[in-house]
Coordinates of C-alpha atoms in Angstrom, one line a residue:
Chain L
M1 CA -10.4 126.2 111.7
Q2 CA -10.6 123.9 114.6
I3 CA -8.7 120.8 115.7
D4 CA -10.5 117.5 115.5
W5 CA -9.0 115.7 118.5
L6 CA -10.2 112.4 117.3
T7 CA -8.4 112.9 114.0
V8 CA -5.3 114.0 116.0
A9 CA -5.4 110.8 118.0
A10 CA -5.8 108.8 114.8
Q11 CA -3.0 110.6 113.2
I12 CA -0.7 110.0 116.2
V13 CA -1.5 106.3 115.9
N14 CA -1.0 106.4 112.2
F15 CA 2.4 108.1 112.6
L16 CA 3.6 105.7 115.2
V17 CA 2.5 102.8 113.0
L18 CA 4.3 104.4 110.1
V19 CA 7.4 104.7 112.2
W20 CA 7.3 101.1 113.1
L21 CA 6.5 100.0 109.5
L22 CA 9.3 102.1 108.0
Q23 CA 11.7 100.9 110.6
R24 CA 10.7 97.3 109.7
F25 CA 10.7 97.7 105.9
L26 CA 13.1 100.6 105.2
Y27 CA 15.6 101.7 107.7
R28 CA 16.7 98.5 109.2
P29 CA 17.2 96.5 106.0
I30 CA 18.8 99.3 104.2
T31 CA 21.2 100.1 107.0
A32 CA 22.0 96.5 107.5
A33 CA 22.6 96.0 103.8
M34 CA 24.9 99.0 103.6
A35 CA 26.7 97.9 106.7
R36 CA 27.2 94.4 105.3
R37 CA 28.4 95.8 102.0
E38 CA 30.7 98.2 103.7
E39 CA 32.1 95.3 105.8
R40 CA 32.6 93.2 102.8
I41 CA 34.3 96.0 100.9
E42 CA 36.5 96.6 104.0
S43 CA 37.4 92.9 104.2
R44 CA 38.2 92.8 100.4
L45 CA 40.2 95.9 100.8
S46 CA 42.2 94.5 103.6
E47 CA 42.5 91.2 101.6
A48 CA 43.8 93.2 98.7
K49 CA 46.2 95.0 101.0
T50 CA 47.4 91.8 102.4
A51 CA 47.8 90.3 99.0
R52 CA 49.6 93.4 97.9
T53 CA 52.0 93.2 100.9
E54 CA 52.6 89.5 100.1
V55 CA 53.2 90.2 96.5
E56 CA 55.6 93.0 97.4
A57 CA 57.4 90.8 99.7
E58 CA 57.6 88.1 97.0
A59 CA 58.8 90.7 94.5
E60 CA 61.5 91.8 97.0
R61 CA 62.5 88.2 97.6
L62 CA 62.7 87.6 93.8
R63 CA 64.8 90.7 93.4
E64 CA 67.1 89.5 96.1
Q65 CA 67.3 86.1 94.5
Q66 CA 68.0 87.7 91.1
K67 CA 70.8 89.8 92.6
D68 CA 72.3 86.8 94.3
L69 CA 72.0 84.8 91.0
E70 CA 73.7 87.6 89.1
A71 CA 76.4 87.8 91.7
S72 CA 77.0 84.1 91.6
R73 CA 76.9 84.1 87.8
E74 CA 79.6 86.8 87.8
E75 CA 81.6 84.8 90.3
A76 CA 81.2 81.7 88.2
L77 CA 82.1 83.5 85.1
R78 CA 85.2 85.0 86.7
K79 CA 86.2 81.6 87.9
V80 CA 85.7 80.1 84.6
R81 CA 87.6 82.9 82.9
H82 CA 90.4 82.4 85.4
E83 CA 90.4 78.6 84.8
A84 CA 90.4 79.1 81.1
A85 CA 93.3 81.5 81.3
D86 CA 95.2 79.0 83.5
L87 CA 94.4 76.2 81.1
R88 CA 95.4 78.2 78.2
S89 CA 98.7 79.2 79.7
A90 CA 99.2 75.5 80.8
M91 CA 98.4 74.3 77.3
E92 CA 100.7 77.0 75.8
D93 CA 103.5 75.8 78.1
D94 CA 102.8 72.2 77.2
L95 CA 102.8 73.1 73.5
R96 CA 105.9 75.1 73.9
E97 CA 107.6 72.2 75.7
E98 CA 106.4 69.8 73.1
M99 CA 107.6 72.0 70.3
E100 CA 110.9 72.4 72.1
A101 CA 111.2 68.6 72.5
R102 CA 110.3 68.1 68.9
R103 CA 112.7 70.7 67.8
K104 CA 115.4 69.0 69.9
T105 CA 114.4 65.6 68.5
W106 CA 114.6 67.0 65.0
E107 CA 117.9 68.7 65.7
N108 CA 119.2 65.4 67.1
H109 CA 117.9 63.6 64.1
L110 CA 119.4 66.2 61.8
Q111 CA 122.7 65.9 63.7
E112 CA 122.5 62.2 63.4
E113 CA 121.7 62.4 59.7
R114 CA 124.5 64.8 59.3
D115 CA 126.9 62.7 61.2
A116 CA 125.9 59.6 59.2
F117 CA 126.1 61.5 56.0
A118 CA 129.5 62.9 57.0
A119 CA 130.7 59.4 57.9
K120 CA 129.4 58.0 54.6
L121 CA 130.9 60.8 52.7
R122 CA 134.2 60.5 54.5
Q123 CA 134.2 56.8 53.8
R124 CA 133.3 57.1 50.2
A125 CA 135.7 60.0 49.7
G126 CA 138.4 58.1 51.4
H127 CA 137.8 55.1 49.2
Q128 CA 137.7 57.2 46.2
V129 CA 140.9 59.0 47.2
I130 CA 142.6 55.7 48.0
E131 CA 141.5 54.2 44.7
I132 CA 142.7 57.2 42.8
V133 CA 145.9 57.3 44.6
G134 CA 146.3 53.6 44.1
R135 CA 145.6 53.9 40.3
V136 CA 147.9 56.9 40.0
L137 CA 150.6 55.0 41.8
Q138 CA 150.1 51.9 39.6
D139 CA 149.9 53.8 36.4
Y140 CA 152.7 56.3 36.9
V141 CA 155.0 54.6 39.5
G142 CA 154.2 50.9 38.7
S143 CA 153.9 50.1 42.3
D144 CA 151.2 48.0 44.1
L145 CA 149.4 50.0 46.7
A146 CA 148.5 47.0 48.8
G147 CA 152.0 45.8 48.7
Q148 CA 153.2 49.3 49.8
V149 CA 150.7 49.2 52.6
A150 CA 152.0 45.9 53.8
G151 CA 155.5 47.2 53.5
T152 CA 154.7 50.2 55.6
F153 CA 152.9 48.0 58.2
V154 CA 155.9 45.7 58.4
D155 CA 158.2 48.6 58.7
R156 CA 156.0 50.1 61.5
L157 CA 155.9 46.7 63.3
G158 CA 159.6 46.6 63.2
R159 CA 159.9 50.1 64.7
L160 CA 157.6 49.3 67.7
D161 CA 159.1 50.1 71.1
D162 CA 160.0 47.4 73.5
E163 CA 157.1 47.9 75.8
A164 CA 154.5 47.6 73.0
R165 CA 156.3 44.6 71.6
D166 CA 156.3 42.9 75.0
K167 CA 152.6 43.5 75.5
L168 CA 151.9 42.0 72.1
S169 CA 154.1 39.0 72.8
A170 CA 152.3 38.4 76.2
A171 CA 149.0 38.7 74.5
A172 CA 150.0 36.2 71.8
K173 CA 151.1 33.8 74.5
R174 CA 147.8 34.1 76.4
A175 CA 145.8 33.8 73.2
D176 CA 145.1 30.3 72.1
G177 CA 143.8 31.3 68.6
P178 CA 145.6 32.7 65.6
V179 CA 146.7 36.3 65.1
K180 CA 144.1 38.2 63.0
V181 CA 145.3 40.5 60.2
E182 CA 142.6 42.7 58.6
S183 CA 143.3 44.8 55.6
S184 CA 141.2 47.1 53.4
V185 CA 142.1 45.3 50.2
L186 CA 143.0 41.7 49.5
L187 CA 146.7 41.3 50.2
K188 CA 148.8 39.5 47.6
P189 CA 150.6 36.3 48.8
A190 CA 153.9 38.1 48.7
A191 CA 152.6 40.8 51.0
R192 CA 151.0 38.2 53.2
S193 CA 154.2 36.2 53.6
Q194 CA 156.0 39.5 54.4
I195 CA 153.6 40.3 57.2
T196 CA 153.7 36.7 58.5
R197 CA 157.4 36.9 58.6
A198 CA 157.3 40.1 60.5
V199 CA 154.8 38.7 63.0
H200 CA 156.9 35.7 63.6
E201 CA 160.0 37.8 64.0
H202 CA 158.7 40.5 66.3
I203 CA 155.8 38.9 68.3
A204 CA 155.7 35.1 68.4
P205 CA 157.8 32.7 66.3
D206 CA 155.3 30.1 65.5
I207 CA 151.9 31.7 65.7
E208 CA 149.4 31.2 63.0
V209 CA 148.2 34.3 61.1
D210 CA 144.7 34.7 59.6
Y211 CA 144.0 37.2 56.8
H212 CA 140.7 39.0 56.5
E213 CA 139.4 41.7 54.3
D214 CA 137.6 44.6 56.0
G215 CA 135.9 47.2 53.9
D216 CA 135.5 49.6 56.7
L217 CA 139.3 49.8 57.2
L218 CA 140.5 52.6 55.0
L219 CA 143.7 51.7 53.3
G220 CA 145.5 50.0 56.1
V221 CA 146.2 46.9 58.2
R222 CA 145.0 46.0 61.6
L223 CA 146.8 43.4 63.6
T224 CA 144.8 41.9 66.5
V225 CA 146.6 39.7 69.1
G226 CA 144.1 38.7 71.8
E227 CA 143.0 42.0 73.2
Q228 CA 145.9 44.0 71.8
T229 CA 145.6 45.8 68.5
V230 CA 148.1 47.4 66.2
E231 CA 146.7 49.4 63.3
W232 CA 148.1 51.5 60.6
S233 CA 145.7 53.1 58.1
A234 CA 145.3 56.2 56.0
T235 CA 142.4 57.3 58.2
R236 CA 144.6 59.9 59.9
F237 CA 145.3 61.4 56.5
L238 CA 141.7 61.8 56.0
G239 CA 141.4 63.8 59.3
R240 CA 142.0 67.1 57.5
L241 CA 139.5 66.1 54.7
E242 CA 137.0 65.3 57.3
T243 CA 137.4 68.6 59.0
T244 CA 137.0 70.4 55.7
L245 CA 133.9 68.4 54.9
D246 CA 132.4 69.2 58.3
E247 CA 133.0 72.8 57.8
V248 CA 131.3 72.7 54.4
I249 CA 128.3 70.8 55.8
E250 CA 128.1 73.1 58.8
G251 CA 128.2 76.2 56.5
S252 CA 125.6 74.9 54.1
S253 CA 123.2 73.9 56.9
R254 CA 123.7 77.3 58.6
L255 CA 123.0 78.9 55.3
R256 CA 119.8 76.9 54.9
S257 CA 118.5 77.6 58.4
G258 CA 119.3 81.3 57.9
R259 CA 117.3 81.3 54.7
T260 CA 114.1 79.6 56.1
P261 CA 112.1 81.6 58.6
A262 CA 112.5 80.7 62.2
T263 CA 109.9 78.2 63.4
G264 CA 110.6 78.3 67.1
Chain I
M1 CA -14.5 126.6 99.7
E2 CA -13.3 123.6 101.6
I3 CA -10.0 124.3 103.3
S4 CA -9.4 121.6 105.8
P5 CA -9.5 117.9 104.7
D6 CA -10.9 117.2 108.2
A7 CA -14.2 118.5 107.1
W8 CA -14.3 116.2 104.0
V9 CA -16.0 113.1 105.4
I10 CA -15.6 110.2 103.0
Y11 CA -17.3 107.5 105.0
E12 CA -19.5 107.5 108.1
W13 CA -20.5 104.5 110.2
R14 CA -22.4 104.7 113.4
G15 CA -21.4 108.3 114.2
L16 CA -17.7 107.5 113.5
S17 CA -16.7 109.6 110.5
L18 CA -13.7 108.7 108.3
N19 CA -12.5 112.0 107.0
A20 CA -10.1 112.7 104.1
T21 CA -7.2 113.5 106.4
I22 CA -7.0 110.0 107.7
V23 CA -7.8 108.4 104.3
F24 CA -5.0 110.3 102.5
T25 CA -2.7 109.6 105.4
W26 CA -3.3 105.9 104.9
V27 CA -2.7 106.4 101.2
V28 CA 0.7 108.0 101.9
M29 CA 1.6 105.4 104.4
A30 CA 0.6 102.6 102.0
L31 CA 2.7 104.1 99.3
L32 CA 5.7 104.6 101.6
V33 CA 5.5 101.1 103.1
L34 CA 4.8 99.3 99.9
G35 CA 7.5 101.2 98.0
S36 CA 10.0 100.4 100.7
W37 CA 9.0 96.8 100.9
A38 CA 9.1 96.4 97.1
V39 CA 12.7 97.5 97.2
T40 CA 14.0 96.0 100.4
A41 CA 12.4 92.6 99.7
R42 CA 15.2 91.9 97.2
L43 CA 18.1 93.9 98.6
S44 CA 21.4 93.4 96.9
E45 CA 24.6 93.3 98.9
G46 CA 26.8 92.8 95.9
E47 CA 28.4 95.1 93.5
T48 CA 25.3 95.5 91.3
V49 CA 22.6 97.5 93.1
S50 CA 19.2 98.4 91.6
R51 CA 18.6 102.0 91.0
W52 CA 15.6 102.0 93.5
Q53 CA 17.8 100.6 96.2
V54 CA 20.4 103.2 95.4
A55 CA 17.7 105.9 95.7
L56 CA 16.6 104.6 99.1
E57 CA 20.1 104.3 100.3
V58 CA 20.8 107.9 99.2
I59 CA 17.7 109.0 101.1
V60 CA 18.5 107.1 104.2
T61 CA 22.1 108.1 104.2
T62 CA 21.2 111.8 103.6
I63 CA 18.8 111.8 106.5
R64 CA 21.3 110.2 108.7
D65 CA 24.0 112.7 107.7
Q66 CA 21.6 115.6 108.4
I67 CA 20.8 114.1 111.9
A68 CA 24.5 113.8 112.5
E69 CA 25.1 117.4 111.3
V70 CA 22.6 118.7 113.9
G71 CA 24.8 117.1 116.5
A72 CA 23.6 113.7 117.4
D73 CA 26.2 111.2 118.4
E74 CA 24.3 108.2 117.2
P75 CA 22.2 109.0 114.1
G76 CA 20.8 105.5 113.9
R77 CA 19.0 106.1 117.2
Y78 CA 17.0 109.0 115.9
L79 CA 16.7 107.8 112.3
P80 CA 13.3 106.1 112.5
F81 CA 11.6 109.0 114.1
I82 CA 13.2 111.9 112.3
G83 CA 13.3 110.0 109.0
T84 CA 9.7 109.1 109.1
L85 CA 8.7 112.7 109.9
F86 CA 10.6 113.9 106.9
L87 CA 9.4 111.1 104.5
F88 CA 5.8 111.4 105.6
I89 CA 5.5 115.2 105.4
A90 CA 7.5 115.3 102.1
S91 CA 5.5 112.6 100.4
A92 CA 2.2 114.0 101.7
N93 CA 3.1 117.4 100.3
V94 CA 4.6 116.2 97.0
L95 CA 1.5 114.1 96.3
G96 CA -0.4 117.4 96.3
I97 CA 0.4 117.5 92.6
V98 CA -2.1 114.7 92.0
P99 CA -5.6 116.0 91.2
G100 CA -8.2 115.2 93.8
Y101 CA -5.6 114.7 96.5
Q102 CA -5.8 116.7 99.7
P103 CA -2.5 116.8 101.6
P104 CA -3.1 115.5 105.2
T105 CA -0.5 118.0 106.3
G106 CA -2.9 120.7 105.4
S107 CA -5.0 119.7 108.4
L108 CA -4.2 121.3 111.7
S109 CA -5.1 118.0 113.3
T110 CA -2.3 116.2 111.4
T111 CA 0.3 118.9 112.2
A112 CA -0.8 119.0 115.8
A113 CA -0.5 115.2 116.0
L114 CA 3.0 115.4 114.6
A115 CA 3.9 118.2 116.9
L116 CA 2.6 116.3 119.9
C117 CA 4.7 113.4 118.8
V118 CA 7.8 115.6 118.8
L119 CA 6.7 117.0 122.1
V120 CA 6.6 113.6 123.6
A121 CA 9.7 112.3 121.7
V122 CA 12.0 115.1 123.1
P123 CA 11.7 114.1 126.7
L124 CA 11.5 110.4 125.8
F125 CA 14.8 110.5 123.9
S126 CA 16.3 112.6 126.7
I127 CA 15.1 110.2 129.4
G128 CA 16.2 107.2 127.4
E129 CA 19.6 108.8 127.1
R130 CA 20.2 109.9 130.7
G131 CA 17.5 108.6 132.9
I132 CA 14.3 110.2 134.2
F133 CA 15.6 112.0 137.2
S134 CA 18.4 113.6 135.3
Y135 CA 15.9 114.8 132.8
L136 CA 13.5 116.2 135.3
R137 CA 16.3 118.1 136.9
T138 CA 16.7 120.2 133.8
Y139 CA 13.4 121.8 134.5
V140 CA 14.6 123.3 137.7
Q141 CA 17.9 124.6 136.4
P142 CA 19.6 126.9 136.8
T143 CA 17.0 127.6 139.7
P144 CA 13.7 126.1 140.6
L145 CA 12.2 129.6 139.8
M146 CA 12.7 128.7 136.2
L147 CA 10.3 125.8 136.3
P148 CA 7.2 127.5 134.8
F149 CA 9.3 129.2 132.1
N150 CA 10.8 125.9 131.1
I151 CA 7.3 124.3 130.9
V152 CA 6.0 127.1 128.8
S153 CA 9.0 126.9 126.6
E154 CA 8.4 123.2 125.9
A155 CA 4.7 123.8 125.1
S156 CA 5.2 126.9 123.0
R157 CA 7.9 125.0 121.0
T158 CA 5.4 122.3 120.2
I159 CA 2.7 124.7 119.2
A160 CA 5.0 126.7 117.1
L161 CA 6.1 123.6 115.3
A162 CA 2.5 122.5 114.6
V163 CA 1.4 125.9 113.4
R164 CA 4.5 126.4 111.3
L165 CA 3.8 123.2 109.3
Y166 CA 0.1 123.8 109.1
G167 CA 0.4 127.4 108.1
N168 CA 2.9 126.7 105.4
V169 CA 1.0 123.8 103.8
M170 CA -2.3 125.5 104.2
S171 CA -1.2 128.8 102.9
G172 CA -0.2 127.1 99.6
T173 CA -3.7 125.6 99.3
V174 CA -5.4 128.8 100.3
I175 CA -3.3 130.9 97.9
V176 CA -4.1 128.4 95.1
G177 CA -7.8 128.7 96.0
I178 CA -7.7 132.5 95.9
L179 CA -5.7 132.6 92.7
I180 CA -8.1 130.2 91.0
S181 CA -10.9 132.6 91.7
V182 CA -8.9 135.6 90.5
A183 CA -6.9 134.2 87.6
P184 CA -8.1 130.8 86.6
F185 CA -5.3 130.0 84.1
F186 CA -1.5 129.7 84.4
F187 CA -1.0 131.1 87.9
P188 CA -2.3 128.1 89.8
V189 CA 0.2 125.9 87.9
V190 CA 3.1 128.2 89.1
M191 CA 1.7 128.1 92.6
Q192 CA 1.5 124.3 92.5
V193 CA 5.2 124.2 91.6
L194 CA 5.9 126.6 94.3
G195 CA 3.8 124.5 96.6
L196 CA 6.0 121.4 95.8
L197 CA 9.0 123.4 96.8
T198 CA 7.6 124.8 100.0
G199 CA 6.2 121.4 100.9
L200 CA 9.7 119.8 100.6
I201 CA 11.2 122.7 102.5
Q202 CA 8.6 122.3 105.2
A203 CA 9.3 118.7 105.6
Y204 CA 13.0 119.4 105.9
I205 CA 12.4 122.2 108.4
F206 CA 10.0 120.2 110.5
A207 CA 12.3 117.2 110.7
I208 CA 15.4 119.3 111.4
L209 CA 13.6 121.4 114.1
A210 CA 12.4 118.2 115.8
M211 CA 16.0 117.0 115.7
V212 CA 17.2 120.3 117.0
Y213 CA 14.8 120.1 119.9
I214 CA 15.9 116.6 120.7
G215 CA 19.5 117.4 120.2
S216 CA 19.4 120.5 122.4
A217 CA 17.9 118.5 125.2
S218 CA 20.8 116.1 125.1
R219 CA 23.2 118.9 124.5
S220 CA 22.2 120.7 127.7
R221 CA 23.3 117.6 129.5
R222 CA 26.6 117.6 127.6
R223 CA 27.1 121.3 128.4
A224 CA 26.8 120.4 132.0
D225 CA 29.4 117.8 131.6
D226 CA 31.6 119.9 129.3
P227 CA 31.4 123.7 129.7
S228 CA 33.4 124.4 126.5
T229 CA 30.5 123.2 124.2
N230 CA 28.5 126.0 122.7
D231 CA 24.7 125.8 122.7
T232 CA 23.6 126.6 119.2
G233 CA 19.9 125.8 119.7
D234 CA 17.2 128.3 118.9

């Protein structure tokens, strides 16, 4: 076994050529391709990392925002609740006041109605009583009630004290019109002339006297001289009746309000 | 029985003979270059990579890792030389399974040529790394008395490398030849399979030894710089 030096030289050249060829076709392209791929993967990884960081920051920001939003929502809700409570209490107060006002109005109205009713009742009762009394007097005593009233009035006029009589006389002198005599019932001519006489006698001798009928006047006579007035009527007799009637109405209304449930 | 492919002259022209060693070397070279070119001509840098490209990448990466494992700082610097040594020897040996093919590594001329290449490459890499004077100084260290021993060491290293490769490749061929004459059936197949294995191992050993020689030359410099580094060369 010997070494062929020519072949050795040829093989050395072959090997060097192979080294060059493989460097040209194998190592350099492969290494470069791997390096480029690695570089791209690195860049994509770093991109992904950057994107992830951004996304995390964004998520953190959103979380903060949501927290803020929730906090502001809670705040707004609390405020609205507070406002609603205020409004409700204000409305309740208003309603209460209004109810109170209405109740007062109603009570006033009731009071007015009651008063009106009482007045009407009093008047009617008075008339009724007077009528009955008059009829009784006429039937059983044979006397005229109006005449009696006139008599009583004349009698009272005669018993007036000096001061009152002077006042009336002064008023008659000042007045340029006639003296007005109002009565609840139409006075008969006899009663009229009796009163006229009494006026002439006690107040002014030649003054004219006018007679009127006034339904509101309960069994009595009212003499008006200028601004001075002398009145006698059965109204004062009805004072007790009125008190009794008031007590009755009061009792019945109290009974009614006690029976119905309280409405505020 | 023909043992060396050197003696198998395929073509002769005016006294220049073209023997089988050179022809089969060209065949191996052509296969390697054409195969590489076929793959690297359409390299992909995207996500989808062809399986051939993956195979080449695996081979290149493995060789580079092996070089780095031996201790080189920059594997890319030694990759063409060491990688070509390994690829050439491995493919030359593996192709031995093809009938009619004679491995060029079975010729002492080829192994001697490769060993001479390593012999030259070791100082060249060393000089390229540190400069010629610094390299020459290693021959007279630790004392100028060591100069002849250092020279003998370099020469014997080369010869050992050459003979190691030749002997291993040739032994396979010789054993197959002997076995064929003794037991014509079955055993030669087993030996062929064994030959494939030893061929690959030889390629690995040759390349790694070359790298170790180159590396130890550069390591001796590093040892001078840094005494804590251990020399693990042969």
